[in-house]
Coordinates of N, CA and C in Angstrom, one line a residue:
M10 N -28.0 47.7 19.8 CA -27.6 47.3 18.6 C -28.4 46.1 18.4
S11 N -29.0 45.9 17.3 CA -29.9 44.8 16.9 C -29.0 43.6 16.5
P12 N -29.5 42.3 17.0 CA -28.9 41.0 16.6 C -28.9 40.9 15.0
Q13 N -27.8 40.3 14.6 CA -27.6 39.9 13.2 C -28.6 38.9 12.7
N14 N -29.0 37.8 13.6 CA -29.9 36.9 13.2 C -31.0 36.7 14.3
P15 N -31.8 37.5 14.4 CA -32.9 37.4 15.4 C -33.7 36.1 15.1
E16 N -33.9 35.6 16.2 CA -34.8 34.4 16.2 C -36.3 34.7 15.6
P17 N -36.8 33.8 14.9 CA -38.1 33.9 14.3 C -39.3 34.3 15.6
V18 N -40.2 35.2 15.4 CA -41.1 35.3 16.4 C -42.4 34.3 16.2
S19 N -42.8 33.6 17.0 CA -44.0 32.8 17.0 C -45.2 33.6 16.9
P20 N -46.0 33.4 16.2 CA -47.3 34.0 16.1 C -48.1 34.0 17.3
R21 N -48.6 35.1 18.0 CA -49.4 35.1 19.1 C -50.7 34.2 19.0
A22 N -51.2 33.8 20.0 CA -52.3 33.0 20.1 C -53.4 34.0 19.5
G23 N -54.2 33.4 18.7 CA -55.4 34.1 18.0 C -55.1 34.8 16.8
E24 N -53.8 34.9 16.3 CA -53.3 35.6 15.1 C -53.5 34.6 13.9
H25 N -53.6 33.2 14.2 CA -53.8 32.4 13.0 C -54.6 31.3 13.6
D26 N -56.0 31.6 13.6 CA -56.8 30.6 14.1 C -57.8 30.1 13.2
E27 N -57.4 30.0 11.9 CA -58.1 29.4 11.1 C -58.2 27.8 11.3
A28 N -59.3 27.2 10.9 CA -59.5 25.7 11.3 C -58.7 24.9 10.0
H29 N -58.1 23.9 10.5 CA -57.4 22.9 9.7 C -57.8 21.5 9.8
G30 N -57.7 20.5 9.0 CA -57.9 19.2 9.3 C -59.4 18.8 8.9
G31 N -59.6 17.4 9.1 CA -60.6 16.9 8.7 C -62.1 17.4 9.5
G32 N -61.5 17.8 10.9 CA -62.7 18.3 11.7 C -63.6 19.3 11.2
L33 N -63.0 20.2 10.4 CA -63.9 21.3 9.8 C -65.1 20.7 9.0
G34 N -64.7 19.8 8.2 CA -65.8 19.3 7.4 C -66.9 18.6 8.4
S35 N -66.5 17.9 9.3 CA -67.3 17.3 10.3 C -68.4 18.5 10.9
R36 N -67.6 19.5 11.5 CA -68.2 20.6 12.1 C -69.2 21.2 11.4
L37 N -68.8 21.5 10.0 CA -69.8 22.2 9.2 C -71.0 21.4 8.8
N38 N -70.8 19.9 8.8 CA -72.0 19.2 8.5 C -73.0 19.2 9.8
W39 N -72.4 19.2 11.0 CA -73.3 19.6 12.1 C -73.9 20.7 12.0
L40 N -73.1 21.9 11.7 CA -73.7 23.1 11.6 C -74.9 23.3 10.7
R41 N -74.5 22.6 9.5 CA -75.6 22.6 8.4 C -76.9 22.2 8.9
A42 N -76.9 21.0 9.7 CA -78.1 20.3 10.2 C -78.7 21.1 11.1
A43 N -78.1 21.7 12.2 CA -78.4 22.5 13.2 C -79.2 23.8 12.7
V44 N -78.3 24.6 11.7 CA -79.0 25.7 11.1 C -80.3 25.5 10.4
L45 N -80.3 24.4 9.4 CA -81.4 24.1 8.6 C -82.7 23.7 9.6
G46 N -82.3 23.0 10.6 CA -83.4 22.5 11.5 C -84.0 23.8 12.3
A47 N -83.1 24.6 12.9 CA -83.6 25.8 13.7 C -84.3 26.8 12.7
N48 N -83.8 27.1 11.5 CA -84.5 28.0 10.5 C -85.7 27.5 10.2
D49 N -85.9 26.2 9.8 CA -87.1 25.6 9.3 C -88.1 25.7 10.5
G50 N -87.8 25.4 11.8 CA -88.7 25.5 12.9 C -89.3 26.7 13.2
I51 N -88.3 27.8 13.1 CA -88.7 29.2 13.3 C -89.6 29.7 12.2
V52 N -89.1 29.4 10.9 CA -90.0 30.0 9.9 C -91.2 29.4 9.4
S53 N -91.1 28.0 9.5 CA -92.4 27.4 9.1 C -93.5 27.4 10.2
T54 N -93.0 27.3 11.5 CA -94.0 27.4 12.6 C -94.6 29.0 12.7
A55 N -93.6 29.9 12.6 CA -93.8 31.4 12.6 C -94.8 31.5 11.4
G56 N -94.7 31.2 10.3 CA -95.6 31.3 9.1 C -96.8 30.8 9.5
L57 N -97.0 29.6 10.0 CA -98.2 28.8 10.2 C -99.0 29.6 11.2
V58 N -98.4 29.9 12.4 CA -99.2 30.6 13.5 C -99.6 32.0 13.1
V59 N -98.7 32.8 12.4 CA -99.1 34.2 12.0 C -100.2 34.1 11.0
G60 N -100.2 32.9 10.1 CA -101.4 32.9 9.1 C -102.6 32.5 9.8
V61 N -102.6 31.8 10.8 CA -103.8 31.5 11.6 C -104.2 32.7 12.4
A62 N -103.3 33.6 12.8 CA -103.7 34.8 13.5 C -104.3 35.8 12.6
G63 N -104.0 35.5 11.4 CA -104.6 36.5 10.4 C -106.1 36.4 10.3
A64 N -106.6 35.0 10.6 CA -107.9 34.6 10.4 C -108.7 34.7 11.6
T65 N -107.9 34.3 13.0 CA -108.7 34.2 14.2 C -107.8 34.7 15.4
D66 N -108.3 35.0 16.5 CA -107.4 35.4 17.5 C -107.7 34.4 18.7
E67 N -108.2 33.3 18.4 CA -108.5 32.4 19.6 C -107.2 31.7 19.9
R68 N -107.0 31.7 21.2 CA -105.7 31.0 21.7 C -105.6 29.5 21.4
S69 N -106.8 28.9 21.6 CA -106.7 27.4 21.5 C -106.5 27.1 19.9
A70 N -107.0 27.8 19.0 CA -106.7 27.6 17.7 C -105.2 27.7 17.3
L71 N -104.7 28.9 17.8 CA -103.3 29.3 17.6 C -102.4 28.1 18.3
L72 N -102.8 27.8 19.4 CA -102.0 26.5 20.0 C -102.1 25.4 19.2
T73 N -103.2 24.8 18.9 CA -103.4 23.7 17.8 C -102.6 23.6 16.8
A74 N -102.8 24.8 16.1 CA -101.9 24.8 14.6 C -100.5 24.9 15.1
G75 N -100.1 25.7 16.0 CA -98.6 25.7 16.4 C -98.0 24.3 16.7
L76 N -98.7 23.5 17.6 CA -98.3 22.3 18.2 C -98.2 21.2 17.0
A77 N -99.3 21.4 16.2 CA -99.4 20.3 14.9 C -98.2 20.6 14.1
G78 N -97.9 22.0 13.8 CA -96.8 22.4 12.8 C -95.5 21.9 13.4
L79 N -95.3 22.0 14.9 CA -94.1 21.7 15.5 C -93.8 20.1 15.4
L80 N -94.9 19.3 15.8 CA -94.8 17.9 15.7 C -94.4 17.4 14.2
A81 N -95.3 17.8 13.4 CA -95.2 17.5 11.9 C -93.7 17.9 11.3
G82 N -93.4 19.0 11.5 CA -92.1 19.5 11.0 C -90.9 18.9 11.8
S83 N -90.8 18.6 13.2 CA -89.7 18.1 13.4 C -89.6 16.7 13.1
M84 N -90.6 15.9 13.1 CA -90.6 14.4 12.8 C -90.2 14.5 11.2
S85 N -90.6 15.2 10.3 CA -90.4 15.5 9.0 C -88.9 15.6 8.7
M86 N -88.3 16.6 9.5 CA -86.8 17.0 9.4 C -86.0 15.8 9.9
A87 N -86.4 15.2 10.9 CA -85.8 14.0 11.5 C -85.7 12.8 10.5
A88 N -86.8 12.6 9.9 CA -87.0 11.4 8.9 C -86.2 11.8 7.8
G89 N -86.2 13.0 7.1 CA -85.4 13.5 5.8 C -84.0 13.3 6.3
E90 N -83.6 13.9 7.4 CA -82.1 13.8 7.7 C -81.6 12.3 7.8
Y91 N -82.4 11.5 8.4 CA -82.0 10.1 8.6 C -81.9 9.5 7.2
V92 N -82.8 9.6 6.3 CA -82.6 8.9 4.9 C -81.6 9.6 4.3
S93 N -81.3 11.0 4.3 CA -80.4 11.5 3.5 C -78.9 11.0 4.0
V94 N -78.7 11.1 5.3 CA -77.4 10.5 5.9 C -77.1 9.1 5.6
S95 N -78.3 8.4 5.8 CA -78.1 7.0 5.6 C -77.6 6.6 4.2
T96 N -78.4 7.3 3.2 CA -77.9 6.9 1.8 C -76.4 7.5 1.7
Q97 N -76.0 8.5 2.1 CA -74.6 9.0 2.1 C -73.8 8.2 2.8
R98 N -74.1 7.6 4.0 CA -73.2 6.7 4.7 C -73.1 5.1 3.9
D99 N -74.3 4.7 3.3 CA -74.0 3.5 2.4 C -73.3 3.9 1.3
S100 N -73.3 4.9 0.6 CA -72.3 5.2 -0.5 C -71.1 5.4 -0.2
E101 N -70.7 5.8 1.0 CA -69.3 5.8 1.5 C -68.8 4.4 1.7
K102 N -69.7 3.6 2.4 CA -69.2 2.3 2.7 C -69.1 1.4 1.5
A103 N -69.7 1.6 0.5 CA -69.6 1.0 -0.8 C -68.4 1.5 -1.5
A104 N -68.1 2.7 -1.3 CA -67.0 3.2 -2.0 C -65.7 2.5 -1.3
L105 N -65.7 2.5 0.0 CA -64.7 2.0 0.8 C -64.3 0.6 0.4
A106 N -65.5 -0.1 0.3 CA -65.4 -1.6 0.1 C -64.8 -1.9 -1.3
L107 N -65.2 -1.3 -2.2 CA -64.5 -1.3 -3.6 C -63.2 -0.9 -3.7
E108 N -62.6 0.2 -2.9 CA -61.4 0.5 -3.0 C -60.5 -0.7 -2.3
K109 N -61.2 -1.1 -1.2 CA -60.4 -2.3 -0.4 C -60.1 -3.5 -1.4
R110 N -61.1 -3.8 -2.2 CA -61.0 -4.9 -3.1 C -59.9 -4.6 -4.1
E111 N -60.0 -3.3 -4.7 CA -59.1 -3.0 -5.7 C -57.5 -3.0 -5.1
L112 N -57.5 -2.5 -3.9 CA -56.0 -2.5 -3.2 C -55.5 -4.1 -3.1
A113 N -56.6 -5.1 -3.0 CA -56.1 -6.4 -2.7 C -55.8 -7.0 -4.1
T114 N -56.5 -6.7 -5.2 CA -56.3 -7.3 -6.5 C -55.4 -6.6 -7.4
E115 N -55.2 -5.2 -7.3 CA -54.4 -4.3 -8.2 C -53.6 -3.4 -7.4
P116 N -52.8 -3.8 -6.4 CA -52.0 -2.9 -5.6 C -51.0 -2.0 -6.3
Q117 N -50.3 -2.4 -7.4 CA -49.5 -1.6 -8.2 C -50.3 -0.4 -8.9
A118 N -51.4 -0.9 -9.5 CA -52.3 0.1 -10.2 C -52.7 1.2 -9.2
E119 N -52.9 0.8 -7.9 CA -53.6 1.7 -7.0 C -52.5 2.6 -6.6
L120 N -51.3 2.1 -6.6 CA -50.0 2.9 -6.1 C -49.9 4.0 -7.1
V121 N -50.0 3.7 -8.3 CA -49.8 4.6 -9.5 C -50.8 5.6 -9.5
E122 N -52.3 5.2 -9.1 CA -53.1 6.0 -9.0 C -53.0 7.0 -8.0
L123 N -52.6 6.6 -6.8 CA -52.3 7.5 -5.6 C -51.2 8.5 -6.1
T124 N -50.1 7.9 -6.8 CA -49.1 8.8 -7.0 C -49.6 10.1 -8.0
E125 N -50.4 9.6 -8.9 CA -50.9 10.7 -10.0 C -51.9 11.6 -9.2
L126 N -52.7 11.1 -8.2 CA -53.5 12.1 -7.3 C -52.7 13.0 -6.6
L127 N -51.7 12.5 -5.9 CA -50.8 13.6 -5.3 C -50.0 14.4 -6.2
E128 N -49.7 13.9 -7.3 CA -49.0 14.9 -8.3 C -49.9 16.0 -8.8
G129 N -51.2 15.5 -8.8 CA -52.2 16.6 -9.2 C -52.3 17.7 -8.3
K130 N -52.1 17.6 -7.1 CA -52.1 18.5 -6.0 C -50.9 19.4 -6.1
G131 N -50.0 19.2 -7.0 CA -48.9 20.1 -7.1 C -47.4 19.6 -6.6
I132 N -47.5 18.3 -6.3 CA -46.3 17.7 -5.8 C -45.4 17.1 -6.9
S133 N -44.1 17.2 -6.8 CA -43.3 16.8 -8.0 C -43.7 15.1 -8.1
R134 N -43.1 14.7 -9.3 CA -43.5 13.4 -9.6 C -42.7 12.3 -8.6
D135 N -41.4 12.6 -8.5 CA -40.7 11.8 -7.6 C -41.1 11.8 -6.1
L136 N -41.5 13.1 -5.6 CA -41.9 13.2 -4.2 C -43.2 12.6 -4.1
A137 N -44.1 12.8 -5.2 CA -45.4 12.1 -5.2 C -45.3 10.7 -4.9
R138 N -44.4 9.9 -5.7 CA -44.2 8.6 -5.7 C -43.7 8.1 -4.2
E139 N -42.7 8.9 -3.7 CA -42.3 8.6 -2.3 C -43.3 8.7 -1.3
V140 N -44.1 9.8 -1.4 CA -45.2 9.9 -0.4 C -46.3 8.8 -0.6
A141 N -46.6 8.6 -1.8 CA -47.6 7.5 -2.1 C -47.2 6.2 -1.6
E142 N -45.8 5.8 -1.6 CA -45.2 4.4 -1.2 C -45.4 4.6 0.5
Q143 N -45.0 5.7 1.1 CA -45.1 5.7 2.6 C -46.5 5.7 3.1
L144 N -47.4 6.4 2.3 CA -48.8 6.3 2.9 C -49.2 4.8 2.7
T145 N -49.0 4.4 1.5 CA -49.4 3.0 1.3 C -48.9 1.9 2.4
A146 N -47.6 2.0 2.6 CA -47.1 1.3 3.8 C -47.7 1.4 5.0
H147 N -48.1 2.6 5.4 CA -48.7 2.7 6.7 C -50.2 2.5 6.7
D148 N -51.0 2.8 5.9 CA -52.3 2.4 5.8 C -52.8 2.6 4.3
A149 N -52.9 1.8 3.5 CA -53.3 2.1 2.0 C -54.7 2.5 2.0
L150 N -55.6 1.8 2.8 CA -57.0 2.2 2.6 C -57.2 3.5 3.0
R151 N -56.7 3.9 4.2 CA -56.9 5.3 4.7 C -56.5 6.3 3.7
A152 N -55.2 6.0 3.0 CA -54.7 6.9 2.1 C -55.5 7.3 0.9
H153 N -56.0 6.0 0.4 CA -56.8 6.2 -0.8 C -58.2 6.8 -0.5
A154 N -58.7 6.5 0.7 CA -59.9 7.0 1.2 C -60.0 8.6 1.2
E155 N -58.8 9.1 1.9 CA -58.7 10.5 2.1 C -58.3 11.4 0.9
V156 N -57.3 10.8 0.2 CA -56.9 11.5 -1.0 C -57.8 11.3 -2.2
E157 N -58.4 10.0 -2.5 CA -59.0 9.8 -3.7 C -60.5 9.9 -3.5
L158 N -61.0 9.6 -2.4 CA -62.7 9.6 -2.1 C -62.9 10.8 -1.1
G159 N -62.0 11.5 -0.5 CA -62.5 12.5 0.6 C -63.2 12.0 1.6
I160 N -62.8 10.8 2.0 CA -63.7 10.1 3.1 C -62.7 9.8 4.3
D161 N -63.0 10.1 5.6 CA -62.5 9.5 6.8 C -63.0 8.3 7.1
P162 N -62.3 7.1 7.1 CA -63.0 6.0 7.4 C -63.5 5.8 8.9
D163 N -62.8 6.5 9.7 CA -63.3 6.5 11.2 C -64.4 7.6 11.5
E164 N -64.8 8.3 10.6 CA -65.7 9.3 11.0 C -66.9 9.3 10.0
L165 N -67.4 8.2 9.7 CA -68.6 8.2 8.8 C -69.7 8.8 9.5
T166 N -70.5 9.6 8.9 CA -71.7 10.3 9.7 C -72.7 9.3 10.1
N167 N -73.1 9.5 11.2 CA -74.1 8.7 11.9 C -75.6 9.1 11.7
P168 N -76.3 8.5 10.9 CA -77.8 8.9 10.6 C -78.7 9.3 11.7
W169 N -78.5 8.3 12.8 CA -79.2 8.6 14.0 C -78.9 9.9 14.7
H170 N -77.6 10.1 14.8 CA -77.3 11.5 15.4 C -77.6 12.5 14.7
A171 N -77.6 12.5 13.3 CA -78.0 13.7 12.3 C -79.7 13.9 12.5
A172 N -80.3 12.6 12.6 CA -81.7 12.7 12.9 C -82.1 13.5 14.1
G173 N -81.6 13.0 15.1 CA -81.6 13.5 16.5 C -81.3 15.1 16.7
A174 N -80.3 15.5 16.0 CA -79.8 16.8 15.9 C -80.8 17.7 15.1
S175 N -81.4 17.3 14.1 CA -82.4 18.0 13.2 C -83.8 18.1 14.0
F176 N -84.1 17.1 14.6 CA -85.2 17.1 15.4 C -85.3 18.0 16.5
L177 N -84.1 18.1 17.5 CA -84.0 18.9 18.6 C -84.0 20.5 17.9
A178 N -83.2 20.5 16.9 CA -83.0 21.9 16.4 C -84.3 22.5 15.8
F179 N -85.0 21.7 15.1 CA -86.4 22.2 14.8 C -87.2 22.5 15.9
T180 N -87.4 21.5 16.8 CA -88.3 21.8 17.9 C -87.9 23.0 18.7
A181 N -86.6 23.3 18.9 CA -86.2 24.7 19.6 C -86.5 25.7 18.9
G182 N -86.5 25.6 17.5 CA -86.6 26.8 16.7 C -88.4 27.0 16.7
A183 N -88.9 26.0 16.6 CA -90.4 26.0 16.5 C -91.2 26.6 17.8
L184 N -90.4 26.3 19.0 CA -91.0 26.7 20.3 C -91.1 28.2 20.5
L185 N -90.1 28.9 19.8 CA -90.3 30.4 20.0 C -91.4 31.0 19.4
P186 N -91.7 30.9 18.2 CA -92.9 31.6 17.6 C -94.4 30.8 18.1
L187 N -94.2 29.7 18.6 CA -95.5 29.3 19.3 C -95.6 29.8 20.5
L188 N -94.7 30.0 21.5 CA -94.9 30.5 22.7 C -95.2 32.0 22.5
A189 N -94.5 32.7 21.7 CA -94.6 34.2 21.4 C -96.1 34.5 20.9
I190 N -96.8 33.6 20.2 CA -98.1 33.9 19.7 C -99.2 33.4 20.8
V191 N -98.9 32.6 21.6 CA -99.9 32.2 22.6 C -100.0 32.7 24.0
L192 N -98.8 33.3 24.4 CA -98.6 33.7 25.7 C -99.1 35.1 25.9
P193 N -98.6 36.0 25.1 CA -99.1 37.4 25.2 C -100.6 37.8 25.2
P194 N -101.1 38.9 25.5 CA -102.4 39.2 25.3 C -102.8 39.3 23.8
A195 N -104.0 39.2 23.5 CA -104.2 39.1 22.1 C -103.8 40.3 21.2
A196 N -104.1 41.5 21.8 CA -103.5 42.9 21.1 C -102.1 42.9 20.8
H197 N -101.4 42.1 21.5 CA -99.8 42.1 21.3 C -99.2 41.1 20.8
R198 N -100.0 39.9 20.3 CA -99.5 38.8 19.9 C -98.6 38.9 18.6
L199 N -99.2 39.6 17.7 CA -98.7 39.8 16.4 C -97.4 40.3 16.3
W200 N -97.1 41.5 16.9 CA -95.9 42.3 16.7 C -94.8 41.7 17.7
I201 N -95.2 41.1 18.9 CA -94.4 40.3 19.7 C -93.7 39.0 18.8
T202 N -94.6 38.5 18.3 CA -94.2 37.2 17.5 C -93.2 37.7 16.3
V203 N -93.6 38.5 15.6 CA -92.7 39.0 14.4 C -91.4 39.6 14.9
A204 N -91.5 40.3 16.1 CA -90.1 40.9 16.6 C -89.3 39.7 17.1
A205 N -89.8 38.7 17.7 CA -89.1 37.5 18.2 C -88.5 36.7 17.3
V206 N -89.3 36.5 16.2 CA -88.9 35.6 15.0 C -87.8 36.2 14.3
L207 N -87.9 37.6 13.8 CA -86.8 38.1 13.2 C -85.6 38.4 14.1
T208 N -85.6 38.5 15.5 CA -84.6 38.5 16.2 C -83.9 37.2 16.4
A209 N -84.6 36.2 16.3 CA -84.0 34.8 16.4 C -83.4 34.5 15.1
L210 N -83.9 34.9 13.9 CA -83.4 34.5 12.7 C -82.0 35.3 12.4
A211 N -82.1 36.6 12.9 CA -80.9 37.4 12.9 C -79.7 36.7 13.6
L212 N -80.0 36.2 14.8 CA -79.0 35.6 15.8 C -78.5 34.3 15.2
C213 N -79.6 33.7 14.6 CA -79.1 32.2 14.0 C -78.3 32.5 12.7
G214 N -78.6 33.5 11.9 CA -77.7 33.8 10.8 C -76.3 34.3 11.2
W215 N -76.3 35.2 12.2 CA -75.1 35.6 12.7 C -74.1 34.4 13.3
S216 N -74.8 33.5 14.2 CA -74.1 32.6 14.6 C -73.4 31.4 13.7
S217 N -74.2 31.1 12.7 CA -74.0 30.3 11.6 C -72.9 30.9 10.8
A218 N -72.9 32.1 10.5 CA -71.8 33.0 9.8 C -70.4 32.9 10.5
R219 N -70.6 33.2 11.8 CA -69.4 33.3 12.6 C -68.7 31.8 12.8
M220 N -69.5 30.8 12.9 CA -69.0 29.4 13.0 C -68.4 28.9 11.8
G221 N -68.9 29.3 10.6 CA -68.7 28.9 9.3 C -67.6 30.0 8.6
A222 N -67.1 31.0 9.3 CA -66.3 32.1 8.8 C -66.9 32.5 7.4
A223 N -68.2 33.0 7.6 CA -68.8 33.4 6.2 C -69.1 34.8 6.6
P224 N -69.5 35.6 5.4 CA -69.9 37.0 5.8 C -71.1 37.2 6.7
V225 N -71.2 37.9 7.7 CA -72.1 38.0 8.6 C -73.4 38.7 8.3
S226 N -73.3 39.8 7.6 CA -74.3 40.7 7.2 C -75.3 39.9 6.2
R227 N -74.7 39.2 5.2 CA -75.4 38.6 4.2 C -76.2 37.5 4.8
A228 N -75.7 36.7 5.8 CA -76.3 35.5 6.4 C -77.7 36.2 7.3
V229 N -77.3 37.3 7.9 CA -78.4 37.9 8.9 C -79.6 38.4 7.9
L230 N -79.2 39.1 6.9 CA -80.4 39.7 6.1 C -81.0 38.5 5.4
R231 N -80.3 37.3 4.9 CA -81.0 36.2 4.2 C -81.9 35.6 5.2
N232 N -81.5 35.5 6.3 CA -82.3 34.7 7.4 C -83.6 35.6 7.8
A233 N -83.4 36.8 8.2 CA -84.4 37.7 8.5 C -85.5 37.9 7.4
G234 N -84.8 38.3 6.2 CA -85.6 38.5 5.0 C -86.5 37.5 4.6
G235 N -85.9 36.3 4.6 CA -86.8 35.0 4.3 C -88.0 34.8 5.4
G236 N -87.6 35.0 6.6 CA -88.7 34.9 7.6 C -89.8 35.9 7.4
A237 N -89.3 37.3 7.3 CA -90.4 38.2 7.1 C -91.2 38.0 6.0
L238 N -90.7 37.6 4.8 CA -91.4 37.3 3.6 C -92.5 36.1 3.8
A239 N -92.1 35.0 4.5 CA -92.9 33.9 4.9 C -94.1 34.5 5.8
M240 N -93.9 35.3 6.8 CA -94.9 35.6 7.7 C -95.8 36.7 6.9
G241 N -95.2 37.4 6.1 CA -96.1 38.3 5.3 C -97.2 37.7 4.5
V242 N -96.6 36.6 3.8 CA -97.5 36.0 2.8 C -98.6 35.2 3.6
T243 N -98.2 34.4 4.6 CA -99.2 33.6 5.3 C -100.2 34.6 6.2
Y244 N -99.7 35.7 6.6 CA -100.6 36.5 7.3 C -101.7 37.1 6.3
A245 N -101.1 37.4 5.0 CA -102.3 38.0 3.9 C -103.1 37.0 3.7
A246 N -102.5 35.6 3.6 CA -103.6 34.7 3.3 C -104.6 34.4 4.2
G247 N -104.2 34.3 5.6 CA -105.0 34.2 6.6 C -106.0 35.4 6.8
T248 N -105.6 36.4 6.6 CA -106.6 37.7 6.8 C -107.5 37.7 5.5
L249 N -107.1 37.3 4.4 CA -108.2 37.1 3.3 C -109.2 36.1 3.6
L250 N -108.8 34.9 4.0 CA -109.4 33.7 4.2 C -110.5 34.0 5.4
G251 N -110.0 34.7 6.4 CA -110.9 35.2 7.7 C -111.9 36.1 7.2
A252 N -111.5 37.0 6.4 CA -112.5 38.0 5.9 C -113.6 37.3 5.1
A253 N -113.2 36.4 4.4 CA -114.1 35.6 3.5 C -115.0 34.6 4.3
G254 N -114.7 34.4 5.6 CA -115.5 33.6 6.4 C -115.3 32.1 6.3
V255 N -113.9 31.7 5.7 CA -113.6 30.5 5.4 C -113.2 29.7 6.7

């Protein structure tokens, strides 16, 4: 005989594993930098060395072009990420400073604003007021930073970390096509490089989609297709230039 009031069954581990909390945004930011860095490293270096391979099969020329592309690209990615994140961090710090001043000079107006923001999320007016008062009493600046600005004051992005991650990601990605084009015998360089690059881009798309809970097939096709197009265009250009004796 079944019990009248069965106790609720707790979900088993793995049945409800979606990410919650502010850590998701931080993780996705790091994922974005890593994926962009690796993709750029693979595609740009592959396009460069495959283009040169269309014009010449000299290993020294391929190595020189690949290394130059790796160093230029990794430094460019690091510098660009540093500037971008520094600008974002400065904006966040300025917004937090302004919010701090407003809390000091107009606390009641800020309380009303926080109440309205919470009410806009679907909370009833009375409950929103109560929650706003409790959040303000606990940590007013954090409450406004998270609800109003979408900023965690303790987790501002570090531009040096972002630059370093982009540099390493680009370098790791660029090494694959560089090694694939210079290590094999001349007769097999091109197809080995193309196969290695497309495989790496597919894996990169797969892993980024899995970590970001996005459609896998779309990410894989997008990454591999973009790489194939880049290599096709540069190889055609290199072949034409080589045939013209440029």
